[in-house]
XYZ file of N, CA and C in Angstrom:
591
model
N 4.125 -1.248 55.578
C 4.702 0.095 55.566
C 4.355 0.778 54.247
N 3.806 2.005 54.353
C 3.402 2.748 53.167
C 4.600 3.474 52.580
N 5.030 3.007 51.393
C 6.209 3.605 50.754
C 5.829 4.669 49.727
N 4.503 4.970 49.595
C 4.069 5.956 48.604
C 4.582 7.338 48.989
N 5.189 7.995 48.065
C 5.727 9.326 48.320
C 4.588 10.323 48.540
N 4.772 11.332 49.432
C 3.696 12.292 49.751
C 3.177 13.033 48.526
N 4.090 13.425 47.613
C 3.626 14.204 46.463
C 2.811 13.342 45.496
N 3.082 12.018 45.475
C 2.284 11.117 44.634
C 0.934 10.834 45.277
N 0.914 10.744 46.594
C -0.333 10.496 47.303
C -1.307 11.661 47.088
N -0.808 12.882 47.037
C -1.663 14.058 46.827
C -2.302 14.058 45.446
N -1.591 13.470 44.461
C -2.124 13.440 43.105
C -3.354 12.546 42.999
N -3.428 11.529 43.863
C -4.545 10.594 43.789
C -5.789 11.103 44.517
N -5.669 12.171 45.290
C -6.814 12.708 46.031
C -7.760 13.450 45.086
N -9.034 13.502 45.486
C -10.040 14.220 44.696
C -9.730 15.712 44.726
N -9.802 16.383 43.577
C -9.562 17.836 43.585
C -10.681 18.548 44.333
N -10.312 19.592 45.043
C -11.301 20.356 45.791
C -12.117 21.212 44.818
N -13.438 21.275 45.048
C -14.268 22.089 44.142
C -13.909 23.560 44.261
N -13.901 24.246 43.153
C -13.604 25.677 43.157
C -14.888 26.455 42.941
N -14.891 27.694 43.383
C -16.056 28.550 43.208
C -16.212 28.885 41.734
N -17.398 28.673 41.222
C -17.642 29.027 39.821
C -18.953 29.794 39.733
N -19.035 30.665 38.747
C -20.225 31.486 38.547
C -20.623 31.379 37.089
N -21.879 31.082 36.849
C -22.370 30.923 35.484
C -22.061 32.202 34.698
N -21.373 32.100 33.549
C -20.959 33.311 32.817
C -22.125 34.186 32.377
N -23.245 33.566 31.985
C -24.396 34.368 31.562
C -25.037 35.078 32.750
N -25.052 34.417 33.897
C -25.577 35.067 35.093
C -24.683 36.239 35.497
N -23.391 36.042 35.344
C -22.450 37.120 35.653
C -22.709 38.326 34.747
N -22.934 38.066 33.457
C -23.231 39.151 32.519
C -24.559 39.835 32.872
N -25.528 39.037 33.318
C -26.810 39.616 33.723
C -26.625 40.540 34.918
N -25.846 40.089 35.905
C -25.590 40.941 37.074
C -24.870 42.226 36.682
N -23.953 42.129 35.728
C -23.281 43.335 35.234
C -24.285 44.272 34.571
N -25.190 43.699 33.787
C -26.227 44.504 33.144
C -27.134 45.184 34.154
N -27.527 44.435 35.187
C -28.375 44.999 36.242
C -27.653 46.139 36.960
N -26.374 45.941 37.240
C -25.586 46.992 37.895
C -25.517 48.236 37.018
N -25.326 48.031 35.710
C -25.242 49.144 34.773
C -26.564 49.913 34.699
N -27.674 49.182 34.611
C -28.989 49.824 34.560
C -29.260 50.592 35.851
N -28.903 49.987 36.976
C -29.098 50.637 38.272
C -28.324 51.945 38.345
N -27.075 51.915 37.916
C -26.252 53.129 37.923
C -26.848 54.201 37.008
N -27.360 53.783 35.859
C -27.959 54.737 34.919
C -29.163 55.437 35.546
N -30.061 54.654 36.139
C -31.248 55.255 36.744
C -30.893 56.084 37.973
N -29.864 55.690 38.699
C -29.403 56.504 39.828
C -28.912 57.862 39.319
N -28.199 57.845 38.197
C -27.725 59.103 37.610
C -28.875 59.968 37.121
N -29.857 59.350 36.458
C -30.985 60.127 35.934
C -31.832 60.716 37.055
N -32.051 59.946 38.125
C -32.853 60.495 39.226
C -32.073 61.569 39.988
N -30.750 61.455 40.017
C -29.937 62.515 40.619
C -30.038 63.791 39.788
N -29.976 63.653 38.463
C -30.130 64.807 37.574
C -31.509 65.439 37.752
N -32.508 64.592 37.965
C -33.876 65.059 38.217
C -33.899 65.987 39.441
N -33.265 65.545 40.527
C -33.261 66.340 41.764
C -32.503 67.655 41.583
N -31.396 67.601 40.858
C -30.611 68.817 40.625
C -31.422 69.818 39.808
N -32.076 69.327 38.735
C -32.878 70.232 37.892
C -34.073 70.772 38.650
N -34.666 69.968 39.489
C -35.828 70.402 40.277
C -35.450 71.548 41.213
N -34.244 71.467 41.772
C -33.787 72.500 42.706
C -33.521 73.836 42.015
N -33.375 73.831 40.691
C -33.085 75.063 39.956
C -34.321 75.920 39.713
N -35.509 75.383 39.961
C -36.738 76.156 39.767
C -37.379 75.894 38.418
N -38.432 76.709 38.104
C -39.222 76.519 36.880
C -39.723 75.082 36.800
N -40.332 74.647 37.891
C -40.741 73.249 38.058
C -42.228 73.198 38.378
N -43.012 72.657 37.485
C -44.455 72.572 37.674
C -44.818 71.242 38.322
N -45.355 71.299 39.535
C -45.806 70.066 40.179
C -47.163 69.677 39.600
N -47.383 68.385 39.419
C -48.634 67.910 38.840
C -49.034 66.609 39.510
N -50.292 66.295 39.384
C -50.829 65.066 39.981
C -50.569 63.893 39.044
N -49.946 62.842 39.576
C -49.704 61.651 38.761
C -51.030 60.914 38.569
N -51.404 60.637 37.327
C -52.685 59.955 37.066
C -52.797 58.630 37.818
N -54.002 58.337 38.268
C -54.253 57.124 39.061
C -53.909 55.853 38.300
N -53.934 55.921 36.978
C -53.671 54.719 36.178
C -52.270 54.173 36.419
N -51.338 55.025 36.837
C -49.989 54.548 37.148
C -49.984 53.693 38.418
N -50.927 53.938 39.313
C -51.080 53.066 40.481
C -51.541 51.675 40.029
N -52.482 51.653 39.087
C -52.993 50.373 38.600
C -51.887 49.577 37.895
N -51.092 50.287 37.095
C -50.009 49.594 36.383
C -48.992 49.031 37.371
N -48.781 49.748 38.479
C -47.868 49.250 39.517
C -48.391 47.947 40.109
N -49.689 47.900 40.387
C -50.295 46.681 40.914
C -50.175 45.516 39.943
N -50.367 45.807 38.658
C -50.262 44.767 37.632
C -48.849 44.194 37.597
N -47.851 45.068 37.675
C -46.465 44.594 37.619
C -46.114 43.754 38.850
N -46.635 44.148 40.012
C -46.390 43.367 41.232
C -46.995 41.962 41.103
N -48.204 41.877 40.575
C -48.850 40.575 40.393
C -48.067 39.735 39.380
N -47.546 40.386 38.338
C -46.760 39.641 37.341
C -45.519 39.023 37.970
N -44.939 39.725 38.930
C -43.757 39.202 39.620
C -44.104 37.960 40.437
N -45.314 37.933 40.999
C -45.768 36.759 41.747
C -45.851 35.548 40.811
N -46.409 35.754 39.621
C -46.524 34.644 38.666
C -45.158 34.218 38.139
N -44.223 35.164 38.040
C -42.861 34.796 37.632
C -42.246 33.872 38.680
N -42.484 34.194 39.947
C -41.983 33.343 41.034
C -42.640 31.958 40.975
N -43.939 31.940 40.688
C -44.654 30.656 40.602
C -44.127 29.801 39.450
N -43.728 30.442 38.355
C -43.194 29.676 37.219
C -41.879 28.998 37.601
N -41.049 29.701 38.354
C -39.776 29.117 38.790
C -40.017 27.975 39.770
N -40.972 28.171 40.657
C -41.294 27.112 41.620
C -41.835 25.871 40.912
N -42.670 26.093 39.892
C -43.217 24.961 39.126
C -42.107 24.214 38.389
N -41.148 24.967 37.841
C -40.034 24.329 37.123
C -39.198 23.469 38.056
N -39.004 23.917 39.280
C -38.212 23.154 40.247
C -38.870 21.826 40.594
N -40.202 21.767 40.418
C -40.940 20.537 40.712
C -41.337 19.780 39.441
N -40.825 20.237 38.291
C -41.137 19.632 36.995
C -42.638 19.601 36.711
N -43.326 20.648 37.135
C -44.751 20.778 36.828
C -44.875 21.650 35.584
N -44.745 21.025 34.427
C -44.601 21.755 33.171
C -45.856 22.535 32.787
N -47.022 21.998 33.092
C -48.261 22.719 32.792
C -48.340 24.029 33.568
N -48.038 23.950 34.868
C -48.052 25.155 35.695
C -46.985 26.143 35.253
N -45.836 25.614 34.853
C -44.738 26.456 34.391
C -45.166 27.274 33.169
N -45.741 26.617 32.180
C -46.164 27.313 30.957
C -47.260 28.330 31.257
N -48.204 27.946 32.123
C -49.301 28.855 32.471
C -48.774 30.095 33.183
N -47.894 29.884 34.160
C -47.375 31.012 34.944
C -46.546 31.963 34.082
N -45.720 31.422 33.179
C -44.937 32.287 32.287
C -45.869 33.068 31.363
N -46.907 32.398 30.854
C -47.859 33.061 29.959
C -48.566 34.211 30.664
N -48.977 33.989 31.913
C -49.659 35.042 32.671
C -48.697 36.196 32.960
N -47.446 35.867 33.300
C -46.447 36.910 33.530
C -46.287 37.777 32.292
N -46.179 37.132 31.132
C -46.026 37.853 29.873
C -47.243 38.736 29.601
N -48.443 38.177 29.779
C -49.671 38.931 29.523
C -49.766 40.151 30.443
N -49.414 39.968 31.712
C -49.463 41.092 32.652
C -48.415 42.143 32.313
N -47.282 41.705 31.770
C -46.275 42.668 31.312
C -46.820 43.535 30.190
N -47.568 42.915 29.265
C -48.201 43.674 28.183
C -49.248 44.643 28.734
N -50.022 44.182 29.711
C -51.033 45.045 30.328
C -50.351 46.239 31.003
N -49.239 45.987 31.677
C -48.487 47.072 32.319
C -48.097 48.134 31.291
N -47.528 47.700 30.172
C -47.122 48.655 29.139
C -48.326 49.420 28.587
N -49.434 48.724 28.382
C -50.635 49.371 27.868
C -51.129 50.451 28.839
N -51.137 50.127 30.124
C -51.571 51.106 31.126
C -50.618 52.299 31.187
N -49.328 52.051 30.997
C -48.366 53.154 30.974
C -48.654 54.090 29.801
N -48.989 53.525 28.645
C -49.317 54.343 27.478
C -50.579 55.162 27.741
N -51.580 54.533 28.365
C -52.799 55.271 28.716
C -52.480 56.405 29.686
N -51.508 56.160 30.578
C -51.087 57.213 31.508
C -50.484 58.399 30.782
N -49.693 58.120 29.752
C -49.134 59.206 28.936
C -50.251 60.024 28.285
N -51.242 59.328 27.728
C -52.355 60.033 27.086
C -53.135 60.882 28.086
N -53.254 60.374 29.300
C -53.964 61.141 30.327
C -53.208 62.421 30.678
N -51.879 62.339 30.715
C -51.079 63.546 30.952
C -51.284 64.565 29.832
N -51.298 64.074 28.596
C -51.503 64.964 27.447
C -52.883 65.613 27.519
N -53.880 64.847 27.966
C -55.239 65.405 28.078
C -55.307 66.513 29.120
N -54.328 66.545 30.039
C -54.246 67.608 31.042
C -53.289 68.722 30.600
N -52.922 68.710 29.307
C -51.980 69.685 28.739
C -50.602 69.604 29.380
N -50.203 68.388 29.754
C -48.863 68.144 30.299
C -48.075 67.375 29.237
N -47.212 68.101 28.536
C -46.508 67.536 27.387
C -45.047 67.250 27.707
N -44.448 66.426 26.864
C -43.035 66.085 27.012
C -42.164 67.336 26.963
N -42.500 68.268 26.074
C -41.745 69.516 25.933
C -42.531 70.645 26.574
N -41.836 71.499 27.296
C -42.506 72.666 27.867
C -42.290 72.817 29.354
N -42.185 71.703 30.063
C -41.917 71.777 31.496
C -40.981 70.657 31.899
N -39.887 70.967 32.583
C -38.898 69.934 32.923
C -39.448 68.803 33.778
N -40.411 69.102 34.672
C -40.934 68.051 35.551
C -41.634 66.963 34.734
N -42.452 67.383 33.777
C -43.159 66.427 32.927
C -42.174 65.717 32.003
N -41.190 66.463 31.495
C -40.199 65.864 30.598
C -39.437 64.741 31.291
N -38.948 65.007 32.509
C -38.236 63.973 33.262
C -39.141 62.782 33.541
N -40.369 63.072 33.948
C -41.332 62.015 34.261
C -41.529 61.103 33.047
N -41.801 61.726 31.899
C -42.056 60.954 30.690
C -40.843 60.139 30.256
N -39.673 60.767 30.301
C -38.457 60.081 29.839
C -38.110 58.902 30.743
N -38.201 59.090 32.065
C -37.889 57.993 32.992
C -38.830 56.813 32.787
N -40.120 57.114 32.612
C -41.091 56.041 32.423
C -40.873 55.352 31.073
N -40.537 56.146 30.052
C -40.291 55.564 28.732
C -39.084 54.621 28.760
N -37.999 55.056 29.402
C -36.788 54.220 29.450
C -37.064 52.926 30.212
N -37.814 53.036 31.310
C -38.176 51.815 32.043
C -39.029 50.909 31.156
N -39.944 51.500 30.389
C -40.785 50.722 29.500
C -39.978 49.957 28.453
N -38.919 50.589 27.949
C -38.039 49.908 26.991
C -37.409 48.675 27.636
N -37.010 48.808 28.895
C -36.431 47.662 29.598
C -37.477 46.576 29.850
N -38.719 46.982 30.083
C -39.786 45.989 30.245
C -39.980 45.221 28.937
N -39.885 45.907 27.806
C -39.987 45.221 26.513
C -38.872 44.182 26.375
N -37.655 44.554 26.807
C -36.561 43.572 26.757
C -36.857 42.393 27.688
N -37.508 42.668 28.821
C -37.902 41.595 29.736
C -38.946 40.676 29.113
N -39.853 41.251 28.326
C -40.860 40.437 27.641
C -40.212 39.523 26.602
N -39.178 40.030 25.944
C -38.450 39.194 24.982
C -37.799 38.010 25.703
N -37.224 38.282 26.870
C -36.622 37.214 27.679
C -37.687 36.190 28.074
N -38.892 36.669 28.400
C -39.982 35.762 28.768
C -40.402 34.890 27.588
N -40.406 35.466 26.383
C -40.754 34.679 25.199
C -39.754 33.535 25.011
N -38.469 33.858 25.169
C -37.428 32.831 25.044
C -37.641 31.734 26.087
N -37.957 32.130 27.316
C -38.203 31.159 28.387
C -39.446 30.320 28.090
N -40.463 30.965 27.551
C -41.699 30.251 27.226
C -41.440 29.184 26.165
N -40.714 29.548 25.116
C -40.379 28.594 24.058
C -39.546 27.440 24.622
N -38.605 27.773 25.503
C -37.778 26.740 26.129
C -38.619 25.798 26.977
N -39.622 26.353 27.657
C -40.514 25.514 28.471
C -41.310 24.559 27.588
N -41.792 25.038 26.438
C -42.548 24.192 25.526
C -41.675 23.092 24.944
N -40.405 23.365 24.762
C -39.483 22.369 24.211
C -38.874 21.493 25.303
N -39.381 21.646 26.526
C -38.922 20.859 27.677
C -37.434 21.075 27.963
N -36.942 22.261 27.651
C -35.536 22.565 27.927
C -35.356 23.210 29.295
N -36.467 23.445 29.982
C -36.421 23.947 31.354
C -37.030 22.883 32.244
N -36.273 22.447 33.221
C -36.755 21.450 34.175
C -35.938 21.576 35.451
N -36.216 20.702 36.408
C -35.610 20.826 37.741
C -34.084 20.819 37.706
N -33.491 20.148 36.718
C -32.039 20.063 36.654
C -31.418 21.059 35.672
N -32.273 21.865 35.053
C -31.765 22.863 34.109
C -32.606 24.133 34.245
N -32.243 24.926 35.228
C -33.051 26.099 35.572
C -32.371 27.424 35.243
N -31.145 27.387 34.730
C -30.381 28.626 34.554
C -31.152 29.687 33.773
N -31.712 29.302 32.630
C -32.403 30.266 31.772
C -33.592 30.900 32.490
N -34.381 30.081 33.172
C -35.555 30.599 33.868
C -35.148 31.418 35.085
N -34.114 31.001 35.782
C -33.636 31.770 36.934
C -33.180 33.159 36.508
N -32.507 33.249 35.369
C -32.062 34.555 34.878
C -33.255 35.417 34.455
N -34.242 34.780 33.812
C -35.447 35.509 33.415
C -36.171 36.049 34.644
N -36.285 35.210 35.685
C -36.954 35.628 36.910
C -36.197 36.752 37.601
N -34.882 36.632 37.661
C -34.059 37.673 38.282
C -34.254 39.008 37.569
N -34.212 38.984 36.249
C -34.348 40.223 35.488
C -35.741 40.816 35.653
N -36.763 39.950 35.632
C -38.137 40.442 35.768
C -38.366 41.049 37.152
N -37.886 40.387 38.201
C -38.031 40.933 39.555
C -37.257 42.242 39.690
N -36.105 42.318 39.025
C -35.334 43.560 39.044
C -36.133 44.697 38.411
N -36.773 44.445 37.258
C -37.574 45.472 36.601
C -38.734 45.906 37.483
N -39.306 44.951 38.201
C -40.383 45.254 39.148
C -39.859 46.183 40.244
N -38.725 45.808 40.840
C -38.138 46.640 41.896
C -37.735 48.014 41.389
N -37.223 48.062 40.171
C -36.817 49.341 39.579
C -38.020 50.255 39.396
N -39.142 49.675 38.936
C -40.344 50.484 38.772
C -40.842 50.996 40.115
N -40.814 50.157 41.157
C -41.255 50.603 42.480
C -40.395 51.770 42.968
N -39.093 51.654 42.753
C -38.188 52.745 43.127
C -38.559 54.029 42.375
N -38.751 53.922 41.057
C -39.084 55.097 40.252
C -40.424 55.701 40.675
N -41.401 54.835 40.886
C -42.744 55.319 41.204
C -42.758 56.047 42.549
N -42.127 55.451 43.550
C -42.056 56.108 44.866
C -41.267 57.407 44.760
N -40.177 57.390 44.014
C -39.360 58.589 43.810
C -40.191 59.701 43.167
N -40.918 59.370 42.093
C -41.690 60.373 41.370
C -42.893 60.875 42.189
N -43.447 60.007 43.023
C -44.532 60.439 43.892
C -44.062 61.476 44.899
N -42.837 61.303 45.378
C -42.319 62.195 46.425
C -41.614 63.435 45.898
N -41.157 63.388 44.639
C -40.383 64.510 44.103
C -40.920 64.981 42.747
N -42.224 64.983 42.568
C -42.751 65.377 41.254
C -42.807 66.903 41.127
């Protein structure tokens, strides 16, 4: 006959797992939400100002198409780096992160060339609201890409120190999430600017 009291028997049972969320990932999601809201506000302001008139439509230089392609390819290599880390393929991991970083630099360089091309067409930051909005939106996105490159450097150093592996992926997962977000944000901006320039 089991004389163990019910409340004592419950104490010996395994505690049920509770839902937990990595605090740094939570902060990253908050940051992504904040950036998304900011760009939603800026593109809304763009539409409101465009409706007021005095709006010069212009052709977006082809180089911005090339930079878009570069950023998409960089996202593929970011995905490959995460996949390599899950399989503990450290050589592939370092190579893929390095290529992602290099393509991020190429993206920024092409964006700068795009600015120069606009200037060569006498389209300046000051003087017409359409060009001003275009330049400012691209510049702000570029600043976020620079922050993404810093995150990639941290991930690269961690990979070299063997601090990223199949059982410790948090840092790389956050880097990949942020990089893919920047890619998606640029696609949103580019399509928006193509349709409402």
